[in-house]
PDB file of C-alpha atoms (C1' of nucleotides) in Angstrom:
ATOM      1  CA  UNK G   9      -0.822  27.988  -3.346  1.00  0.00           C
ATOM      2  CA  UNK G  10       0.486  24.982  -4.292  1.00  0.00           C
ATOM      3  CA  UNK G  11       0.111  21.273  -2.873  1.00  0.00           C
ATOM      4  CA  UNK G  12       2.710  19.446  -3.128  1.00  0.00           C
ATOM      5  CA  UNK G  13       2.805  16.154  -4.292  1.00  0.00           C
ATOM      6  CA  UNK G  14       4.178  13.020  -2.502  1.00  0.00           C
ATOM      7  CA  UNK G  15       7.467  12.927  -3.674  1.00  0.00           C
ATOM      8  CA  UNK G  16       7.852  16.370  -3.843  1.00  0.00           C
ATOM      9  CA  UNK G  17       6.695  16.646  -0.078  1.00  0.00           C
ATOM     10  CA  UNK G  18       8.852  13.706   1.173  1.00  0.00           C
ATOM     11  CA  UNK G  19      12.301  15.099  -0.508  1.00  0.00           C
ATOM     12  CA  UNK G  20      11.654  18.426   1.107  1.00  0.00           C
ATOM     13  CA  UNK G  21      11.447  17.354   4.160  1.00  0.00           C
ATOM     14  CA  UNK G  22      14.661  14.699   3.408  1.00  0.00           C
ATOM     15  CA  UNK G  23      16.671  17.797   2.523  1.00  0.00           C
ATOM     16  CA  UNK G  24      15.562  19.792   6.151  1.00  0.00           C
ATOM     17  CA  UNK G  25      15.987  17.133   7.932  1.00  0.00           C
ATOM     18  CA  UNK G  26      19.958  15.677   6.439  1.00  0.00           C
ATOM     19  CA  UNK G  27      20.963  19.321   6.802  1.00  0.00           C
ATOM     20  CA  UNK G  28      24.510  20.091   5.476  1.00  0.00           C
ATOM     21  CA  UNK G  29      24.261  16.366   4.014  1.00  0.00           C
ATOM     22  CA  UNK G  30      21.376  16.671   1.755  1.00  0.00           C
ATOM     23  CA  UNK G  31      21.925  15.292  -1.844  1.00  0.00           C
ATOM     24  CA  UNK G  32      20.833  12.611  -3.943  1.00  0.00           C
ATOM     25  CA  UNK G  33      21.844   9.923  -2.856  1.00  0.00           C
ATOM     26  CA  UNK G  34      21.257  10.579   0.637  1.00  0.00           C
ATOM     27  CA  UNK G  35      18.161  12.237   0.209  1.00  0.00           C
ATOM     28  CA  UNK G  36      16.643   8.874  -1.388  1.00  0.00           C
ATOM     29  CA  UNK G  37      18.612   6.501   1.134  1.00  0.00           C
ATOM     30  CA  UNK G  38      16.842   8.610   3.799  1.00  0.00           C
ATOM     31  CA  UNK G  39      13.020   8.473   2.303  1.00  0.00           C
ATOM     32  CA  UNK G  40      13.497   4.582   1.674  1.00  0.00           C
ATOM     33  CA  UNK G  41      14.573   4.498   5.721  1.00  0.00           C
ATOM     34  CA  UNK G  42      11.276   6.602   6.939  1.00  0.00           C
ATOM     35  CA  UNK G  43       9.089   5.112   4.172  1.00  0.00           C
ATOM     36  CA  UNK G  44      10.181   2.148   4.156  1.00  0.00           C
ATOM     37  CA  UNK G  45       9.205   1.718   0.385  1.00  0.00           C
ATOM     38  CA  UNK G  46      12.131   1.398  -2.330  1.00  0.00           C
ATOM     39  CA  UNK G  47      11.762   4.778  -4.111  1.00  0.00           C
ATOM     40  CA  UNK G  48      13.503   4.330  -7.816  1.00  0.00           C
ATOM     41  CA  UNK G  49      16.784   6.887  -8.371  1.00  0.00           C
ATOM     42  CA  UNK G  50      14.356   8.861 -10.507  1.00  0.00           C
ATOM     43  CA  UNK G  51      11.522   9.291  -8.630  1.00  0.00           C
ATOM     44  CA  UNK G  52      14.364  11.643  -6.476  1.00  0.00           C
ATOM     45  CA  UNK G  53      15.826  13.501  -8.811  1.00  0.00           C
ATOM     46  CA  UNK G  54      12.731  14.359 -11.062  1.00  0.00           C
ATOM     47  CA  UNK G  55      11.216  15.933  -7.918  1.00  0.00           C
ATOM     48  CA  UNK G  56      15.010  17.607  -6.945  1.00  0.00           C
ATOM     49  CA  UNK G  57      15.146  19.120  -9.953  1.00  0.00           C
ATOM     50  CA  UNK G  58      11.514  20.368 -10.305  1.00  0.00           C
ATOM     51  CA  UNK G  59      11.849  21.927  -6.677  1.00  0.00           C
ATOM     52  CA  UNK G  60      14.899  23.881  -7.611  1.00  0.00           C
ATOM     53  CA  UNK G  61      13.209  25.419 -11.059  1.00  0.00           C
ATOM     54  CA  UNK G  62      10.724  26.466  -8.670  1.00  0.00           C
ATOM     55  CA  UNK G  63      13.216  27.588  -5.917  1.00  0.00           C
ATOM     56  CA  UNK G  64      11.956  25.697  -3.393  1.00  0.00           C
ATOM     57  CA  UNK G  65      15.644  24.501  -3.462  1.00  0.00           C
ATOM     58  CA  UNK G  66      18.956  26.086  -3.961  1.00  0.00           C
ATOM     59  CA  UNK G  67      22.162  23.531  -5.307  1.00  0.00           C
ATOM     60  CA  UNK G  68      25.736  23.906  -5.032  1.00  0.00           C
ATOM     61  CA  UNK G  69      28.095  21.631  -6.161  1.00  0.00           C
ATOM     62  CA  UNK G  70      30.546  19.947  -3.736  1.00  0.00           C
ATOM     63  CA  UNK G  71      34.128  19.002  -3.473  1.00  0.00           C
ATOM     64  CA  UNK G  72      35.299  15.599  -4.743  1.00  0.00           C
ATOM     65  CA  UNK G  73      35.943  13.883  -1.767  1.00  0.00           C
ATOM     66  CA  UNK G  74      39.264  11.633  -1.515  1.00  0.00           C
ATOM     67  CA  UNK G  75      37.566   8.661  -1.484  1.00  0.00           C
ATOM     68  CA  UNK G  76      36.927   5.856  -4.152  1.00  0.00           C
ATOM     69  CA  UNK G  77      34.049   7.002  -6.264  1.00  0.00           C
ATOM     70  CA  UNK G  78      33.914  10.374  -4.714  1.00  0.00           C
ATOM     71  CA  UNK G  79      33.114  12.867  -7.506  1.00  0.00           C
ATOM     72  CA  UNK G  80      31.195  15.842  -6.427  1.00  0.00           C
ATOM     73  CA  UNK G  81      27.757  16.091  -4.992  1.00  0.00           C
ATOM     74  CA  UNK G  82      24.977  18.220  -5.752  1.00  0.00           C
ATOM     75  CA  UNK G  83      23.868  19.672  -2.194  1.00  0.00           C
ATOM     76  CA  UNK G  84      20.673  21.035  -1.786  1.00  0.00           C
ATOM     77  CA  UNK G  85      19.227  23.504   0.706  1.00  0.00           C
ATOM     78  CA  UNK G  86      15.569  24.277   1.426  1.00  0.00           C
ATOM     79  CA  UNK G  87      14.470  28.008   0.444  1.00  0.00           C
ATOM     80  CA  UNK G  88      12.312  29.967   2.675  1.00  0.00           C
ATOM     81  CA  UNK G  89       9.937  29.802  -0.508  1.00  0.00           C
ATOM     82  CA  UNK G  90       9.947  26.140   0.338  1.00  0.00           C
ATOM     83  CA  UNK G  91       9.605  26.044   3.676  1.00  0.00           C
ATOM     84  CA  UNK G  92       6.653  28.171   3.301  1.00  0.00           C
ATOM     85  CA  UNK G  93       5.405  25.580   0.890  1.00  0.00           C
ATOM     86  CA  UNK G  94       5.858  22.943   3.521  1.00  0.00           C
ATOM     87  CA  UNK G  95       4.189  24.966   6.086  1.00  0.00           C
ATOM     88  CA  UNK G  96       1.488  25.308   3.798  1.00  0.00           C
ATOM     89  CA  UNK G  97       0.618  21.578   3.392  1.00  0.00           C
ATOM     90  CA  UNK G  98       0.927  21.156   7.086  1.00  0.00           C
ATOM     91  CA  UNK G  99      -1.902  23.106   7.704  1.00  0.00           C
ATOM     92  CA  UNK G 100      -3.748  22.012   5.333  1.00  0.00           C
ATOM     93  CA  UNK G 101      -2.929  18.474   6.246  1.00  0.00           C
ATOM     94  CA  UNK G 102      -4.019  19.125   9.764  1.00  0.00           C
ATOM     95  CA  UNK G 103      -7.147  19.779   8.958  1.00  0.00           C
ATOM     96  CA  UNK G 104      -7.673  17.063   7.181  1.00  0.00           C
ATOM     97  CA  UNK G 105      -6.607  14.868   9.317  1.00  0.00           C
ATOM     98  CA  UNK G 106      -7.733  15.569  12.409  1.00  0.00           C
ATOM     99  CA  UNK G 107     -11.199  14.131  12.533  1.00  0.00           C
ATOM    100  CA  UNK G 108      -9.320  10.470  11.774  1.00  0.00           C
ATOM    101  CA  UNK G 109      -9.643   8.291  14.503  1.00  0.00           C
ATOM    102  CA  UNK G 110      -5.930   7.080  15.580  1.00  0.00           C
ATOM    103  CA  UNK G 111      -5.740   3.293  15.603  1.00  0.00           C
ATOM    104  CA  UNK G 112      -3.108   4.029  17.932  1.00  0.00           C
ATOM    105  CA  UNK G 113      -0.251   2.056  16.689  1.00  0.00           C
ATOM    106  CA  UNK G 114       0.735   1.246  13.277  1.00  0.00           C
ATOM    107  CA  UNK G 115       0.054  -1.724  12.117  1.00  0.00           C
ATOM    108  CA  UNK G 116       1.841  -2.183   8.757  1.00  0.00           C
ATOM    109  CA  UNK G 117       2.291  -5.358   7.869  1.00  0.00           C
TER     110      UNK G 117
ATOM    111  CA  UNK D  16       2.740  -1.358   2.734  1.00  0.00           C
ATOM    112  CA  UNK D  17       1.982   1.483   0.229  1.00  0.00           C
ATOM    113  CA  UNK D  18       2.808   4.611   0.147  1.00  0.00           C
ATOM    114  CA  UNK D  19      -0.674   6.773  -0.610  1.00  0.00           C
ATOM    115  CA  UNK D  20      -0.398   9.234  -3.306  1.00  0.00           C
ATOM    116  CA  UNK D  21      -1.767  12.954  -2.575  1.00  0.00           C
ATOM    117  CA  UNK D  22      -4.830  12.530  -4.812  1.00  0.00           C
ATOM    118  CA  UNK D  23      -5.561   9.152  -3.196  1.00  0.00           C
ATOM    119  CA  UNK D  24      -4.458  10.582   0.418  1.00  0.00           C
ATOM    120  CA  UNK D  25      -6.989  13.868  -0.187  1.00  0.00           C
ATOM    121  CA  UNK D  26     -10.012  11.079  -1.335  1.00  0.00           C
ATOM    122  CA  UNK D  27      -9.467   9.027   1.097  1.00  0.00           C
ATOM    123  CA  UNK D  28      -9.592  11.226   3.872  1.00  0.00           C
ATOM    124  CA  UNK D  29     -12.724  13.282   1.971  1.00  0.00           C
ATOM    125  CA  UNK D  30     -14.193  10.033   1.837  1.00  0.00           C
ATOM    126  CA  UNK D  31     -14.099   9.797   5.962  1.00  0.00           C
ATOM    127  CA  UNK D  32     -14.966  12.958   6.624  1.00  0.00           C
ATOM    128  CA  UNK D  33     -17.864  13.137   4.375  1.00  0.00           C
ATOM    129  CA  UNK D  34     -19.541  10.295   5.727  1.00  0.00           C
ATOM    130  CA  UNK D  35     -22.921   9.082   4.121  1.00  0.00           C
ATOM    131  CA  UNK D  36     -22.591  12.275   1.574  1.00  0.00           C
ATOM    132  CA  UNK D  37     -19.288  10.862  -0.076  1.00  0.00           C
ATOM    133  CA  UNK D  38     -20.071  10.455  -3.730  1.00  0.00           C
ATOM    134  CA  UNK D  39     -17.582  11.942  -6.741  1.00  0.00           C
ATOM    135  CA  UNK D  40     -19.155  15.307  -6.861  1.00  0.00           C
ATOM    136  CA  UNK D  41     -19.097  16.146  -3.255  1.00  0.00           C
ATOM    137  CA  UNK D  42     -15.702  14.312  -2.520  1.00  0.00           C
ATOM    138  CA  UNK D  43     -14.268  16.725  -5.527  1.00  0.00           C
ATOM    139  CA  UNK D  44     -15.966  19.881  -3.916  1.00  0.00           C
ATOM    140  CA  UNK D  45     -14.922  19.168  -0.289  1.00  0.00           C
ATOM    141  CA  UNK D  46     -10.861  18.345  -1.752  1.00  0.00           C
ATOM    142  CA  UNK D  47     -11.241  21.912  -3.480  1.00  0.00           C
ATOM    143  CA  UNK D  48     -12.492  23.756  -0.251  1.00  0.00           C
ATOM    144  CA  UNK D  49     -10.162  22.660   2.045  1.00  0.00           C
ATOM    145  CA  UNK D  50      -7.067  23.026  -0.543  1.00  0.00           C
ATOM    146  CA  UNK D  51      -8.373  25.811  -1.758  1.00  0.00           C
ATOM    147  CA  UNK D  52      -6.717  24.357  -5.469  1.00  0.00           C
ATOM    148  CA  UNK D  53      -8.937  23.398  -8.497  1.00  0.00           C
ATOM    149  CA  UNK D  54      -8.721  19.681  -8.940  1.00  0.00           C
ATOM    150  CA  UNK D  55      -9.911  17.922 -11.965  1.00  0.00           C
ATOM    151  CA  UNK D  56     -12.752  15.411 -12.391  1.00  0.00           C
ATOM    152  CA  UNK D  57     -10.526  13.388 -13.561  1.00  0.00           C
ATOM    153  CA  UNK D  58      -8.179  14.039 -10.550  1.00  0.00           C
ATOM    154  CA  UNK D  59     -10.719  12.659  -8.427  1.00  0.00           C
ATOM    155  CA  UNK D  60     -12.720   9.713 -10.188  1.00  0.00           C
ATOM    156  CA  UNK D  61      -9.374   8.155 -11.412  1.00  0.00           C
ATOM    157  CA  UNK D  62      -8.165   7.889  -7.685  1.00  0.00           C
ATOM    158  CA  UNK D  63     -11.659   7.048  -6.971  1.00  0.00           C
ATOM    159  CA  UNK D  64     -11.573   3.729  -8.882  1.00  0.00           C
ATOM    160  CA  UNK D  65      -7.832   2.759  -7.869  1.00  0.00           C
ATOM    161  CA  UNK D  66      -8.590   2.691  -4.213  1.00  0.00           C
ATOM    162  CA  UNK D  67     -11.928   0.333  -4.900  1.00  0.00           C
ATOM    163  CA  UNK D  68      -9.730  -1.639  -7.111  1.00  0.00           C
ATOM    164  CA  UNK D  69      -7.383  -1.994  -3.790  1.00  0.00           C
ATOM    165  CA  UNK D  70     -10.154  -2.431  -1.562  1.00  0.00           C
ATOM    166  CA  UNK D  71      -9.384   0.640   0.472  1.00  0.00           C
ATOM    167  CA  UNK D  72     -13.291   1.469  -0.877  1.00  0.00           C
ATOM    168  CA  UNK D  73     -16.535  -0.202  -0.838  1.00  0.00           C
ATOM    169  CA  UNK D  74     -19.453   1.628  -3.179  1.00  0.00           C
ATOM    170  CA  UNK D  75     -22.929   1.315  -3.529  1.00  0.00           C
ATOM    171  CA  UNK D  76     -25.113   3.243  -6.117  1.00  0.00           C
ATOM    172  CA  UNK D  77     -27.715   5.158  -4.394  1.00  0.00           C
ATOM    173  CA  UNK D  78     -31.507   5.931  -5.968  1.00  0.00           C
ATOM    174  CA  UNK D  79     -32.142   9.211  -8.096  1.00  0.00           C
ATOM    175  CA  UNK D  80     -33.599  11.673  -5.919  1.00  0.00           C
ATOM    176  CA  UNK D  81     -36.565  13.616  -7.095  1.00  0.00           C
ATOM    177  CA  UNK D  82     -34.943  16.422  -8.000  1.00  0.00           C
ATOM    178  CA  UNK D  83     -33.398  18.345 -10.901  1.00  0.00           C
ATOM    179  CA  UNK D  84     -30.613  16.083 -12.370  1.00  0.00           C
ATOM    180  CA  UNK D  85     -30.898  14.249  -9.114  1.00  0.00           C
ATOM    181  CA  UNK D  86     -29.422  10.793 -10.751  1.00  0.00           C
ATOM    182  CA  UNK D  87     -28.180   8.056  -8.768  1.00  0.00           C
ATOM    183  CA  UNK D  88     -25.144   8.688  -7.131  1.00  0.00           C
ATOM    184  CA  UNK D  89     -22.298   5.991  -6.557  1.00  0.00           C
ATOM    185  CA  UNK D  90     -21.293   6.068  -2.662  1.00  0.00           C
ATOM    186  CA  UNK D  91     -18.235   5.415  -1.157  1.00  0.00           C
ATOM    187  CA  UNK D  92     -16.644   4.362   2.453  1.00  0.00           C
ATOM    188  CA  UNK D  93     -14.106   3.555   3.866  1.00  0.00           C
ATOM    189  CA  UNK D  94     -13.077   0.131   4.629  1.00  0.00           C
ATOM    190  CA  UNK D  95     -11.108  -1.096   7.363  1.00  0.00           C
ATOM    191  CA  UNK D  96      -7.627  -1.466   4.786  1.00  0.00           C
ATOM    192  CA  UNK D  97      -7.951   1.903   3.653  1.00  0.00           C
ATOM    193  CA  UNK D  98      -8.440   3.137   7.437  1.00  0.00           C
ATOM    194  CA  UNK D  99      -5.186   1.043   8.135  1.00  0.00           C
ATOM    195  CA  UNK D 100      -3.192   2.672   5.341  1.00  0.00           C
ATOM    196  CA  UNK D 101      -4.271   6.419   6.361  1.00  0.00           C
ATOM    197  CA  UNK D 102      -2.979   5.504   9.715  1.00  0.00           C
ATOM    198  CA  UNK D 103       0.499   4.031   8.507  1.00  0.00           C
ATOM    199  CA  UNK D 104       0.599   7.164   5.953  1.00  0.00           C
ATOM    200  CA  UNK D 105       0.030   9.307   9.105  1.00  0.00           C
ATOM    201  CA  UNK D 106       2.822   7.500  11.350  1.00  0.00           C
ATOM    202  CA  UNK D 107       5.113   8.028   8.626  1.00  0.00           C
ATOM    203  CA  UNK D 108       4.330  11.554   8.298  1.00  0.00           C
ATOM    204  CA  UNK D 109       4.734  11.956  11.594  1.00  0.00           C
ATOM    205  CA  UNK D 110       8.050  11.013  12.062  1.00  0.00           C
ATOM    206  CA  UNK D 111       9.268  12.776   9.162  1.00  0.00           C
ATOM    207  CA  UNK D 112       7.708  16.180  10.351  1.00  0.00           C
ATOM    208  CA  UNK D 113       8.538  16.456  13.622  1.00  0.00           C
ATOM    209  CA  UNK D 114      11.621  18.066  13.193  1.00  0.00           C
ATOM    210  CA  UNK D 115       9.866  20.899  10.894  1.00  0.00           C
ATOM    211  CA  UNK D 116       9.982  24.469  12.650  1.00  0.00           C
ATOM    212  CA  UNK D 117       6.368  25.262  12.947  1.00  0.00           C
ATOM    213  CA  UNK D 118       6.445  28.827  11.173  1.00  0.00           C
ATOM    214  CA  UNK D 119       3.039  29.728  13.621  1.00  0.00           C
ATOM    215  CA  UNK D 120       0.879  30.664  11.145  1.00  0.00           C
ATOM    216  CA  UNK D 121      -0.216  29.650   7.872  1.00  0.00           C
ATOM    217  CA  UNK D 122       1.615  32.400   5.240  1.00  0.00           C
ATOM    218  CA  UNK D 123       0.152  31.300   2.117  1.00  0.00           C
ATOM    219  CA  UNK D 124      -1.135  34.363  -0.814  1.00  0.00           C
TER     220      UNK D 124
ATOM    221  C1'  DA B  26     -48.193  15.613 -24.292  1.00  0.00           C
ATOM    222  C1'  DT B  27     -43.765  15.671 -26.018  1.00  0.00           C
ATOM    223  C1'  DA B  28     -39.615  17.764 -27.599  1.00  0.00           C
ATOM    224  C1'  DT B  29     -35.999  20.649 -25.953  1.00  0.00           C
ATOM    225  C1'  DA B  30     -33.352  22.698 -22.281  1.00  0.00           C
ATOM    226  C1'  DT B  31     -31.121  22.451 -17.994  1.00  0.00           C
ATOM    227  C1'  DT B  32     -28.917  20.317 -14.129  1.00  0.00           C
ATOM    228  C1'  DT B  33     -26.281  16.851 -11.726  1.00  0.00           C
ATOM    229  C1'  DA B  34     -23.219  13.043 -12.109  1.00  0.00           C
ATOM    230  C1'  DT B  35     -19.995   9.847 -14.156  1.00  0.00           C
ATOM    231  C1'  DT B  36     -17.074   7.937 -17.846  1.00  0.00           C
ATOM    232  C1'  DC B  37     -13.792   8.485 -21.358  1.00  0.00           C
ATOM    233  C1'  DT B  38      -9.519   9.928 -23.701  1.00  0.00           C
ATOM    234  C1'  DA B  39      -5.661  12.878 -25.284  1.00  0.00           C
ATOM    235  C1'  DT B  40      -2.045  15.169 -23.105  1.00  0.00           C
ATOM    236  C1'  DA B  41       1.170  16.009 -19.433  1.00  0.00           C
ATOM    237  C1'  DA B  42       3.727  14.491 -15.560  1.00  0.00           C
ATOM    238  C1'  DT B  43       5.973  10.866 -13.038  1.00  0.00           C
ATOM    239  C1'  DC B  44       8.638   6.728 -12.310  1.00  0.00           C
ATOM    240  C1'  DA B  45      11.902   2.821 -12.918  1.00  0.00           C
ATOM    241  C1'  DG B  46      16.043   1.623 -14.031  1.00  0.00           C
ATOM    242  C1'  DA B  47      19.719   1.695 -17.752  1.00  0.00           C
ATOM    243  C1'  DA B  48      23.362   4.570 -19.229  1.00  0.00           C
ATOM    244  C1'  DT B  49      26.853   7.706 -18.302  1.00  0.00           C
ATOM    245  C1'  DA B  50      30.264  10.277 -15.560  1.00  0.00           C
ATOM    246  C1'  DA B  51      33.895  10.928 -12.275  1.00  0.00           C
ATOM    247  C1'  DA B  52      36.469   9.526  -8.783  1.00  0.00           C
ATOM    248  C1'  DT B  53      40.076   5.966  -6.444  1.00  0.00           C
ATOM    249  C1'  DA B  54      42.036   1.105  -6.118  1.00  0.00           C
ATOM    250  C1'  DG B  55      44.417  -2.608  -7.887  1.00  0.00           C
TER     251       DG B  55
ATOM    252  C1'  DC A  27      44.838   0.835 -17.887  1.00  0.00           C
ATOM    253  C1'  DT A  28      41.138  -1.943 -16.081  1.00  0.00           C
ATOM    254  C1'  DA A  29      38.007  -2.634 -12.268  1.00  0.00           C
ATOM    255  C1'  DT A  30      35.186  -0.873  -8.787  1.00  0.00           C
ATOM    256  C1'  DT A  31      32.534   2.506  -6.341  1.00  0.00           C
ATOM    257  C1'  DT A  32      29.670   6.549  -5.836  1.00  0.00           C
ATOM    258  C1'  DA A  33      26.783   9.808  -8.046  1.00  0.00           C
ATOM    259  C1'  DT A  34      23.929  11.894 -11.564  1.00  0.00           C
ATOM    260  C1'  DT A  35      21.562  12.186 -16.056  1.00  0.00           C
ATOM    261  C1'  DC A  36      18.696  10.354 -19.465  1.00  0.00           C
ATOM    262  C1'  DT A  37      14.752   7.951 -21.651  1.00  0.00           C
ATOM    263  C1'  DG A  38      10.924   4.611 -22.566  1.00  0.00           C
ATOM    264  C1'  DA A  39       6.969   3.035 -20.151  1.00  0.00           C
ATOM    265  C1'  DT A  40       3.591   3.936 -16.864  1.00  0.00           C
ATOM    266  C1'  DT A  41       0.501   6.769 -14.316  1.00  0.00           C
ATOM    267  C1'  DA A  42      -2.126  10.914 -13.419  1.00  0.00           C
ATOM    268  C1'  DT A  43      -4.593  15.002 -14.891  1.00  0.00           C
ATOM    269  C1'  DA A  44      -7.731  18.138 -17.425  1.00  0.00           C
ATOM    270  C1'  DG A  45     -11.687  18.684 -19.363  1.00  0.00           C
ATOM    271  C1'  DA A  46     -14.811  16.946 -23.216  1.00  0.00           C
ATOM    272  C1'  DA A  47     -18.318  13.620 -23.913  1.00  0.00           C
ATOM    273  C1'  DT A  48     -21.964  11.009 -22.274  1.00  0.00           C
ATOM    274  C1'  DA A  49     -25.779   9.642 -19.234  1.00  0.00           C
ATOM    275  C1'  DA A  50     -29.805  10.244 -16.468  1.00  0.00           C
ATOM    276  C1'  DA A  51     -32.731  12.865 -14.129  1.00  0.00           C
ATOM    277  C1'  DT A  52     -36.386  17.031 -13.881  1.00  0.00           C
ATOM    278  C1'  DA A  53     -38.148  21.559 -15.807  1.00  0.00           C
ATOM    279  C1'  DT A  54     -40.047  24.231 -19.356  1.00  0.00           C
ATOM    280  C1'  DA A  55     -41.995  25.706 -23.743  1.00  0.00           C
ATOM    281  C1'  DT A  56     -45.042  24.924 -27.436  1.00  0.00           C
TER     282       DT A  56
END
DNA sequence: ATATATTTATTCTATAATCAGAATAAATAG
DNA sequence: CTATTTATTCTGATTATAGAATAAATATAT
C-alpha cells in the first residue's frame, strides 16, 4: 500500500479536518497555520490534484459567492479510499515512532 | 524550523532505532520492513547525505569485517538537532491527527 | 599463487516527481 | 471600464527516485 508523502499526507488531513470548507486556498492557509512553514500555492494543488486521480479525493465545484473576488471553489472531500490511506500511515507511523524518546515539549526555535 | 520530508522522516527515525547497526544497507532494509514498500538505494543514500549536510547526522566509517564482502561500512547517529526536529515533526503531527477517526485496525491489501 | 567470481556496500546519473511563484481567470467595487 | 480581490492553473527550476556502475572485501577454481 502506499505511503504517502508529506504533502500529500498533510493536505489529507487539511481537507478532514476544514470539513465542508476544504479547498485550496483554505486547505494551504490551514497547513501554513499547523506547520508553521510557508507552503508555495503549488506545493497544494500538485498534491490536490494527484489525490483526486487517485480518488483519495472527490471535487465539486462551488457557487460564486456574492462577494468581491468570489468565483467558485473547488471543494474537496476525503474518500474512504483515502481515509484508509491515512489510516494506513498511522500505523505505520506508530511504529516507528514509538521507541523515540519525547523531549517533552517542543522546542522549535 | 523544517518540515522533514518522508524519506528523511523514515531515515531518521531508522537511524534511532537501529542504533550502532545504522549504516545505508541496513537503514534501507529496516525502512522496507516496516513499510512494507520497496525503496530505492537512491531513496535512501540521497536523504542520507542531506541530513549530514544539515547536521541532523554524524558518520563514522567503520573497519571491513572479515567476512565475505564485509567492506567498511559508513555509520550514522543521530545528533541532538536531528532528535529536536523528529520531536517538532512529531508535535506537529500530533496536532494535526488528533481529530482523525481511528478506523481500529489497520485495513491495508 | 593468482585470476576470476561472488558478495556487500556506496556512489553516480538519467529520469521522474515536486515545488515556487508567475500568469490567468472570475468575481465585485469604484 | 478599470481596479482590486479571491482562486486556480500553468511552467521552469529544483529536488527526489530508481537502478546501473563502481568499489572493496573474501571465496573459489585452476
Amino acid at each position: 500500500m502506499k505511503i504517502l508523502s508529506r504533502s500529500e499526507e498533510l493536505v489529507l488531513l487539511a481537507v478532514w479536518n476544514l470539513q465542508k470548507d476544504a479547498y485550496g486556498v483554505s486547505i494551504r492557509k490551514y497547513i501554513i497555520e499547523k506547520t508553521g512553514v510557508n507552503w508555495s500555492i503549488g506545493a497544494i494543488y500538485v498534491p490536490l490534484d494527484r489525490l483526486t486521480k487517485w480518488k483519495f479525493l472527490t471535487t465539486v465545484t462551488g457557487d460564486p459567492t456574492p462577494e468581491r473576488g468570489g468565483r467558485s471553489k473547488r471543494y474537496y472531500k476525503l474518500t474512504p479510499e483515502g481515509l484508509k490511506t491515512l489510516n494506513h500511515l498511522r500505523s505505520v507511523q506508530e511504529s516507528m515512532w514509538s521507541t523515540l524518546p519525547d523531549l517533552g515539549w517542543d522546542q522549535s526555535s
